[in-house]
Short mmCIF file of C-alpha atoms and ligand atoms in Angstrom, two decimals:
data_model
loop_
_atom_site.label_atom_id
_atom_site.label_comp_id
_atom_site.label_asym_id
_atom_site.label_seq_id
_atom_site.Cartn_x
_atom_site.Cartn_y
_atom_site.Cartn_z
CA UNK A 1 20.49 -263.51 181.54
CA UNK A 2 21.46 -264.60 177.95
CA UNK A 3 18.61 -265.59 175.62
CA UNK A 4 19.67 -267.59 172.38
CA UNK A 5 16.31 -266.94 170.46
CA UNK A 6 16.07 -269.55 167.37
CA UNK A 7 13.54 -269.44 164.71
CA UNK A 8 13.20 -265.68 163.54
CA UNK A 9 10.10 -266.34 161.42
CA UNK A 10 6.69 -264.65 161.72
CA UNK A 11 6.44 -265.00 165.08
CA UNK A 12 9.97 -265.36 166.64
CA UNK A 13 11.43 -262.16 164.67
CA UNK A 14 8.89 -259.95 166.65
CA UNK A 15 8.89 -261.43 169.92
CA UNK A 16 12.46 -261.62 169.60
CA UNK A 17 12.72 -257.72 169.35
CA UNK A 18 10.17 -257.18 172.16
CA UNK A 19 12.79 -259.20 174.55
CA UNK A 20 16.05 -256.52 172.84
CA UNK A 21 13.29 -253.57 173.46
CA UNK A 22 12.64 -255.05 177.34
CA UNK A 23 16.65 -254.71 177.25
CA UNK A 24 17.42 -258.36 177.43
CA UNK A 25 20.72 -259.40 176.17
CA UNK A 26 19.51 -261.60 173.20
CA UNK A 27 21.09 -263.34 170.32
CA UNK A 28 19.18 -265.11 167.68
CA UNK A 29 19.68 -267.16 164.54
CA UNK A 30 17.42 -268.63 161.60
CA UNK A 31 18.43 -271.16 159.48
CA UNK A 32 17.15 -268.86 156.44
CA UNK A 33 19.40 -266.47 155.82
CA UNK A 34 16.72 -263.74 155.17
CA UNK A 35 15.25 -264.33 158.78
CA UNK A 36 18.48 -263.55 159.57
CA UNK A 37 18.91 -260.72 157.68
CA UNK A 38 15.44 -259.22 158.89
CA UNK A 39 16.32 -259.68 162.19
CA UNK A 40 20.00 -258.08 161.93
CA UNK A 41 17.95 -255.10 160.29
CA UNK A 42 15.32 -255.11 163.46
CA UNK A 43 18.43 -254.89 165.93
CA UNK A 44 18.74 -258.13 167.19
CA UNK A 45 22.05 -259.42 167.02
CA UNK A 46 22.48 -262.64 165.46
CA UNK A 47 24.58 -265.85 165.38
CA UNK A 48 26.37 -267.71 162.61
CA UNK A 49 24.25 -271.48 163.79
CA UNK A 50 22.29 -272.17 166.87
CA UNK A 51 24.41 -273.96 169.15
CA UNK A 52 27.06 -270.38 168.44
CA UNK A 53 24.04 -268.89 170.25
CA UNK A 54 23.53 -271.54 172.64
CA UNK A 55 26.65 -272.45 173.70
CA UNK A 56 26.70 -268.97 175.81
CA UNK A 57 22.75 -269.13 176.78
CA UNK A 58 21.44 -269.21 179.91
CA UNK A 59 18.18 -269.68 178.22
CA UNK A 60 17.26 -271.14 174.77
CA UNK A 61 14.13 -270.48 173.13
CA UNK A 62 12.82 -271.88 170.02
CA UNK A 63 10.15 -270.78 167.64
CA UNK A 64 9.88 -273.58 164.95
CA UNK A 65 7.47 -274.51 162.46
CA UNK A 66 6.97 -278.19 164.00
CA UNK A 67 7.85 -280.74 166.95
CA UNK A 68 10.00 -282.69 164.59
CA UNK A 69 12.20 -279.66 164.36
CA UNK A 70 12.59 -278.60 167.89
CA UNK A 71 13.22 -282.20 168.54
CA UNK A 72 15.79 -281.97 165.86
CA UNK A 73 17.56 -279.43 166.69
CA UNK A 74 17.63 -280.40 170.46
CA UNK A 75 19.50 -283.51 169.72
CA UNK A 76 21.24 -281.94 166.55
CA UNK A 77 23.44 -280.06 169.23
CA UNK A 78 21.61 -277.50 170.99
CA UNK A 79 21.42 -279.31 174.45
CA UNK A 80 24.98 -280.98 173.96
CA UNK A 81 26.12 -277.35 173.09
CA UNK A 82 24.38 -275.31 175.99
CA UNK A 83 25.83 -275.11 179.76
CA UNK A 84 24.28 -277.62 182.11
CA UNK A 85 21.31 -275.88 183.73
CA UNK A 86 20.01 -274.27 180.90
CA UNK A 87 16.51 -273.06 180.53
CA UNK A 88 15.10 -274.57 177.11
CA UNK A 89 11.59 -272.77 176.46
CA UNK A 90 10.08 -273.82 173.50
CA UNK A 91 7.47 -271.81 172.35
CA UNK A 92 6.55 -273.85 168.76
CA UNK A 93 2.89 -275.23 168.53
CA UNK A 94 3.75 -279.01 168.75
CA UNK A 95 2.21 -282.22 169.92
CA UNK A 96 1.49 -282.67 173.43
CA UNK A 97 4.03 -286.33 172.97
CA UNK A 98 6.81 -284.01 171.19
CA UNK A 99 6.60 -281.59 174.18
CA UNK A 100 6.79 -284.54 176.65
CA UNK A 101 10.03 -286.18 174.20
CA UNK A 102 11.78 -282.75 173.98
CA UNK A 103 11.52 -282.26 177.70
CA UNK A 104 12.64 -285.50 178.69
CA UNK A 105 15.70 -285.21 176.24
CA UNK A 106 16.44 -281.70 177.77
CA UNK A 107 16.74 -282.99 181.65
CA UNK A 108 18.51 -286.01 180.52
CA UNK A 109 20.96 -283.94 178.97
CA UNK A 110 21.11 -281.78 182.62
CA UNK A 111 19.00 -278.62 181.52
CA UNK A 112 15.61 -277.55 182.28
CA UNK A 113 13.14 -276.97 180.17
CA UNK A 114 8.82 -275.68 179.43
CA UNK A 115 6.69 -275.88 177.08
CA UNK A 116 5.05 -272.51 176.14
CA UNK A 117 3.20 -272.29 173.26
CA UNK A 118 1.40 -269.04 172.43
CA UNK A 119 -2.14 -267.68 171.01
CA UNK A 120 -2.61 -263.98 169.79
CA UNK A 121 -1.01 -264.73 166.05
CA UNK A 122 1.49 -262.27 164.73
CA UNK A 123 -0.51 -258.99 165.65
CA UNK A 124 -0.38 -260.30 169.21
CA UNK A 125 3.70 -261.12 169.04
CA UNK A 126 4.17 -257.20 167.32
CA UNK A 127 2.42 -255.65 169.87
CA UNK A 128 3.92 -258.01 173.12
CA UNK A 129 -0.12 -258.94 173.91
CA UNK A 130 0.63 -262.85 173.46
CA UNK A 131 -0.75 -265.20 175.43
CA UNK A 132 1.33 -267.90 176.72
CA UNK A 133 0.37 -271.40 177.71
CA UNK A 134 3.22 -273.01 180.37
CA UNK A 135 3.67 -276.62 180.92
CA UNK A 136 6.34 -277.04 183.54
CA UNK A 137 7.73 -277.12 187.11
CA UNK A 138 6.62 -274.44 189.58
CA UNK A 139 10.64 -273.03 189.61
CA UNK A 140 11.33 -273.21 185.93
CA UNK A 141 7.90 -271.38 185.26
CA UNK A 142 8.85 -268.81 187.69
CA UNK A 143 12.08 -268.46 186.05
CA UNK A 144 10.60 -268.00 182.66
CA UNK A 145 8.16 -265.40 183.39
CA UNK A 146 9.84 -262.13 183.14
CA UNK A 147 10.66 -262.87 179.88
CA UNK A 148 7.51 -264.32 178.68
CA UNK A 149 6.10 -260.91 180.20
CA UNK A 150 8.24 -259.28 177.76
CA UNK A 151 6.44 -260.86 174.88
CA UNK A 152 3.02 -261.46 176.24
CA UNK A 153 0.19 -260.29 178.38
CA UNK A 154 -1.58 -263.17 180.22
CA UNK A 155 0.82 -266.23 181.22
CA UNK A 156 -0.68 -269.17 182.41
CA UNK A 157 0.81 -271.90 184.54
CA UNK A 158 -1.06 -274.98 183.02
CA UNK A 159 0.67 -277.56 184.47
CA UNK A 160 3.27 -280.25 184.43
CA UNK A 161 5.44 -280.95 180.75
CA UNK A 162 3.68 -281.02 177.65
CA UNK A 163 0.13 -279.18 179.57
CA UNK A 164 1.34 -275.74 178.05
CA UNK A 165 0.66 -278.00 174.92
CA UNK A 166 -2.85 -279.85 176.26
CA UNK A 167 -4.44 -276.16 177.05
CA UNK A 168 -3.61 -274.71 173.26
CA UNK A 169 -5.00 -278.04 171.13
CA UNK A 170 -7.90 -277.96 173.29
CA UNK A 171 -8.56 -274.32 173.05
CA UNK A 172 -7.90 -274.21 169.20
CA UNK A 173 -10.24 -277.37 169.05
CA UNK A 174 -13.31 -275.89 170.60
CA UNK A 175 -12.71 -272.44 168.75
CA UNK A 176 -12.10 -274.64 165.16
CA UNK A 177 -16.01 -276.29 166.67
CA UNK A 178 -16.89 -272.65 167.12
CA UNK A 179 -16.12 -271.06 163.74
CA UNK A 180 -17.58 -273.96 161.98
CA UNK A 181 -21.19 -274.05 163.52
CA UNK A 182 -21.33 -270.13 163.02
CA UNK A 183 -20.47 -270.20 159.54
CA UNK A 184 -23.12 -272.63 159.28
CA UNK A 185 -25.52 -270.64 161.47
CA UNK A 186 -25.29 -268.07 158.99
CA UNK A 187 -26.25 -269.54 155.55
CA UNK A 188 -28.98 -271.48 157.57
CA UNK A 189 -29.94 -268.00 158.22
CA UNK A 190 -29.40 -266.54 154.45
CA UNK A 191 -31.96 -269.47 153.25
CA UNK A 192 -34.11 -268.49 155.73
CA UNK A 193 -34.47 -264.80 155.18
CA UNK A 194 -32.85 -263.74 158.19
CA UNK A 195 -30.87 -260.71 157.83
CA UNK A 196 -26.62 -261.29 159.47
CA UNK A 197 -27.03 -257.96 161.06
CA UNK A 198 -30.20 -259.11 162.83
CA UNK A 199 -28.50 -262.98 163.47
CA UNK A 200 -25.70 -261.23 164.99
CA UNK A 201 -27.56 -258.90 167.21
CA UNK A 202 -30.04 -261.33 168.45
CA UNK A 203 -26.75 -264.07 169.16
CA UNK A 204 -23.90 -261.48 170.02
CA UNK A 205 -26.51 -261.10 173.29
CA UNK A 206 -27.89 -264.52 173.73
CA UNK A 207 -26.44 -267.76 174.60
CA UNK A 208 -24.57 -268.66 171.30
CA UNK A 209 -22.40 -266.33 171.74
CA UNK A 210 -18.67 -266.44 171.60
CA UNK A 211 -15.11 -264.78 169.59
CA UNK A 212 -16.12 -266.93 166.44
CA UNK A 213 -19.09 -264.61 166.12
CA UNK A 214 -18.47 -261.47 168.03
CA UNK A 215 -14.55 -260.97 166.98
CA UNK A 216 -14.87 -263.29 163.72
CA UNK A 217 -17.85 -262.86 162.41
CA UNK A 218 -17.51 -265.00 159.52
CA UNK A 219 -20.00 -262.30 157.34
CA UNK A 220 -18.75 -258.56 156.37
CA UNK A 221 -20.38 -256.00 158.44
CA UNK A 222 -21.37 -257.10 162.04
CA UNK A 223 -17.89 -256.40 163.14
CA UNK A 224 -16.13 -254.51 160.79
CA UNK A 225 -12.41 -255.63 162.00
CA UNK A 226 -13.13 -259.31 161.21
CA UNK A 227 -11.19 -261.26 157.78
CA UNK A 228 -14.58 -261.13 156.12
CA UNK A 229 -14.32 -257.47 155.71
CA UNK A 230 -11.30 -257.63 153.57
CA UNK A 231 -11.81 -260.67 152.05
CA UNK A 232 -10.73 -263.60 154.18
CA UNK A 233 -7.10 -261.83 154.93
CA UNK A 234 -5.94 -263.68 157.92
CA UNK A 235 -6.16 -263.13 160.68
CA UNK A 236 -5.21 -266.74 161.55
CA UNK A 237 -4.50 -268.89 158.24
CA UNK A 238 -6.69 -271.89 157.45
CA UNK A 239 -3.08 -273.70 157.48
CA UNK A 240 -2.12 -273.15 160.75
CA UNK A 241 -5.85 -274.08 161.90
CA UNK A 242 -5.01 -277.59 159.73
CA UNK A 243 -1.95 -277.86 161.68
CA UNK A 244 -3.13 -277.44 164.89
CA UNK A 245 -6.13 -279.42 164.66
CA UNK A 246 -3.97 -282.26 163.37
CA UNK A 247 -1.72 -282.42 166.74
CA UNK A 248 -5.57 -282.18 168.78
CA UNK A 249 -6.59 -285.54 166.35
CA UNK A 250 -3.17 -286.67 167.97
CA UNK A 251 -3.59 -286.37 171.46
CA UNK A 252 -7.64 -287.65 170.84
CA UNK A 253 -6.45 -290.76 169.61
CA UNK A 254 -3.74 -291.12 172.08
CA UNK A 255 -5.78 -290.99 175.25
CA UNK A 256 -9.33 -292.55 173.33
CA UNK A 257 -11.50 -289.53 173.57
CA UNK A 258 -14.62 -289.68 172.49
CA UNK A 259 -14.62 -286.15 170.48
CA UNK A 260 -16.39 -286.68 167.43
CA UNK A 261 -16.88 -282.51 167.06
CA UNK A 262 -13.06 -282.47 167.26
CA UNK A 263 -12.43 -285.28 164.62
CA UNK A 264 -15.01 -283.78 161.92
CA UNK A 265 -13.62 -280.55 162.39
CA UNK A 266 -9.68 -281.96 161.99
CA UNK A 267 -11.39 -283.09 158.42
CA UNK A 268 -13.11 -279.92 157.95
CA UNK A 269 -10.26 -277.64 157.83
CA UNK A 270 -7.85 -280.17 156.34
CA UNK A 271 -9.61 -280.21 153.27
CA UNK A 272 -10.26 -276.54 153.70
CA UNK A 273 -6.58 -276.31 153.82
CA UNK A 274 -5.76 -278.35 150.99
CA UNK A 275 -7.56 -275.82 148.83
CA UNK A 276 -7.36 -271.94 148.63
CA UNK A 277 -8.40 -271.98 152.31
CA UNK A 278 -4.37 -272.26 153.29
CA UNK A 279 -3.56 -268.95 152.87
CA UNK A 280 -7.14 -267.44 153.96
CA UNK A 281 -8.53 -266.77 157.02
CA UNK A 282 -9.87 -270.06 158.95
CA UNK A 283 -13.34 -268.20 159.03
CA UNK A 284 -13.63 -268.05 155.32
CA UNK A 285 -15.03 -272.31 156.22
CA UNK A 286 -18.65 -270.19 155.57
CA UNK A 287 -17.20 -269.59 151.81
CA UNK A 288 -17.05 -273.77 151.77
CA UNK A 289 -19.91 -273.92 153.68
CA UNK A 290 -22.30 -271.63 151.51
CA UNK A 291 -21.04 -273.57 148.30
CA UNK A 292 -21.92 -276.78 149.67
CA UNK A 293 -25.61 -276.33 150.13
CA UNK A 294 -28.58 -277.16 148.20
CA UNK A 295 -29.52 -274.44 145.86
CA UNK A 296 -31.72 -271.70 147.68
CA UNK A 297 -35.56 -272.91 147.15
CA UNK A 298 -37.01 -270.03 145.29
CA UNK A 299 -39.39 -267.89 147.09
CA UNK A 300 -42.71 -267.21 144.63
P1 NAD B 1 7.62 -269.47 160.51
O1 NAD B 1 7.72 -270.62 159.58
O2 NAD B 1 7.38 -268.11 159.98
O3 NAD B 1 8.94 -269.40 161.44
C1 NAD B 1 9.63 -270.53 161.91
C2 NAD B 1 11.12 -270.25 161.71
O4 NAD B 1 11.90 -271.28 162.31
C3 NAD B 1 11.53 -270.21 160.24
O5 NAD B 1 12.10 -268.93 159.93
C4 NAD B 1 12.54 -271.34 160.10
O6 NAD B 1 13.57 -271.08 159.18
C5 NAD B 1 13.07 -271.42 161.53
N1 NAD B 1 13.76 -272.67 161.86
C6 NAD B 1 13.38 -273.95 161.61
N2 NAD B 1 14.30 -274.81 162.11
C7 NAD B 1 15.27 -274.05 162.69
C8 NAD B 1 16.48 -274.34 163.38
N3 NAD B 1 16.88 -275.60 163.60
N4 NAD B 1 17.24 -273.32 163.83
C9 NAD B 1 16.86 -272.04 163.63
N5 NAD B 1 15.72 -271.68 162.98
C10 NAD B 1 14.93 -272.68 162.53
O7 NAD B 1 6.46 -269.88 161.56
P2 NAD B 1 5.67 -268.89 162.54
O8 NAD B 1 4.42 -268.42 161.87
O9 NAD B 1 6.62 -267.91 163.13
O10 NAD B 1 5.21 -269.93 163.65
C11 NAD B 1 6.14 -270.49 164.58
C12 NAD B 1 5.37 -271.40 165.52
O11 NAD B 1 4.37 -270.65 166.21
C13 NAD B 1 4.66 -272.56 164.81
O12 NAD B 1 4.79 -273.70 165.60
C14 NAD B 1 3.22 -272.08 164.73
O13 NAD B 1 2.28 -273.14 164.70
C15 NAD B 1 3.09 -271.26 166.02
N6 NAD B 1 2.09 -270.19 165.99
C16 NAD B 1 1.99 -269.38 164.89
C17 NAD B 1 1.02 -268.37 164.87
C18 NAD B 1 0.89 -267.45 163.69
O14 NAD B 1 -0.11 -266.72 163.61
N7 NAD B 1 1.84 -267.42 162.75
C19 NAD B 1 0.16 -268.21 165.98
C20 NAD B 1 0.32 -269.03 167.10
C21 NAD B 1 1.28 -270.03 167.08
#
């Protein structure tokens, strides 16, 4: 099988060369020339545009920043320029609706095609330890998988077009809930004169636990591999949480869900975004958080 793999960035470059170390025959291309370069320099042999590398595919994937450019670049000539019967997996964190549009466009045009977004961030794409969400038919997921096995570890079938989609907002929602309430958990704590170490070990074992605290932890020391140990580093960026919990304020006020959690949280990390917060890791919120409250009542 051919793979034309588009979108070389952060994410694509690396799962690109885990699908070239699998020993797939894959050819990629970036509209930035230095993705390009990068990936010529990582081994992956490259195109001079996308439909060059998809006009010999017998699968396209895409790794884009949004669902307005996979849609885009669908219509721009990738599914005119790809035999019929091609197998378009796009792999871009989108909107559940985009997902649903891009498929559509790809069977009218007389390919196939899934959604399968990913979690695991670039540590997970280096290392081939992704996890892959799959909205799709029972054949073209079965298809897919060897080469999502390439690049990930746990695959899940979620469903029909655009559920690959559903599962990841959802999941990024309740862990965007998650971070929030345990950043919060923790000043209470501070201006209560509870010690983090003692917080964590009494919740790390109880019922409020969950990865916000015992991967996360939002305060250095409990877990010494967690972005509050060197400063907020991401980890996952406070930008990509933004975008993400945009597209699940998308799909709440498409179907009229009541999620009120999900809404203040979209507003949360927007703002959070808007700020330093972009480039920091999404549980720096406590940073926010911690500057927010009342002044500490002084003890006597
Ligand atoms: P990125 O911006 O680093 O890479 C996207 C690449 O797509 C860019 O190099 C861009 O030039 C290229 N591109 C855009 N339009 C193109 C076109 N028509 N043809 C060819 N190339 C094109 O983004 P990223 O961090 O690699 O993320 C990619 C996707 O994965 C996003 O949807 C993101 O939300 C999602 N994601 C990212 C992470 C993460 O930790 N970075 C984790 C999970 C999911």
């Amino acid at each position: 099988m051919k793979i034309a793999f588009l979108g070389l960035g952060h994410m694509g470059l690396p799962m690109a060369r885990n699908l070239v170390g699998a020993g797939h025959d894959v050819i990629g291309f970036d509209v930035v020339a230095a993705a390009v370069e990068a990936a010529r320099a990582a081994g992956i042999p490259v195109a001079t545009s996308g439909t060059e590398a998809a006009s010999g595919a017998d699968v396209v994937l895409t790794m884009f920043p949004s669902g307005r450019h996979v849609i885009e670049a669908y219509d721009g000539g990738l599914l005119a320029a790809a035999p019929p019967g091609t197998l378009f997996i796009d792999s871009s964190t989108i909107a559940v609706d985009e997902a649903q549009t891009a498929h559509e466009r790809a069977v009218a045009a007389g390919h196939r095609n899934i959604d399968a977004p990913v979690s695991g961030g670039v540590v997970g794409a280096e290392n081939g330890t992704l996890a892959f969400m799959v909205g799709g038919s029972d054949e073209d997921f079965a298809a897919a998988l060897p080469l999502l096995e390439a690049m990930g570890k746990r695959i899940v079938h979620c469903g029909g077009p655009g559920l690959g989609q559903a599962a990841k907002v959802c999941n990024n929602m309740i862990l965007a809930v998650s971070q929030i309430v345990v950043g919060e958990a923790f000043v209470l704590a501070e201006r209560l004169g509870l010690e983090h170490q003692v917080l964590y070990d009494v919740v790390s074992q109880a019922s409020g636990q969950c990865w916000a605290l015992s991967t996360n932890c939002p305060v250095p020391g409990p877990v010494p591999t967690s972005p509050a140990n060197r400063d907020y580093q991401p980890g996952f960026a406070g930008a990509l949480m933004a975008k993400d919990l945009g597209l699940a304020l998308q799909a709440i006020e498409a179907t009229g869900t009541d999620a009120r959690l999900g809404r203040l949280a979209q507003e949360i990390y927007a703002a959070f975004a808007a700020g330093e917060g972009g480039g920091r890791d999404f549980s720096g919120i406590i940073t926010d958080i911690r500057d927010a409250s009342a002044p500490p009542v002084p003890t006597p």
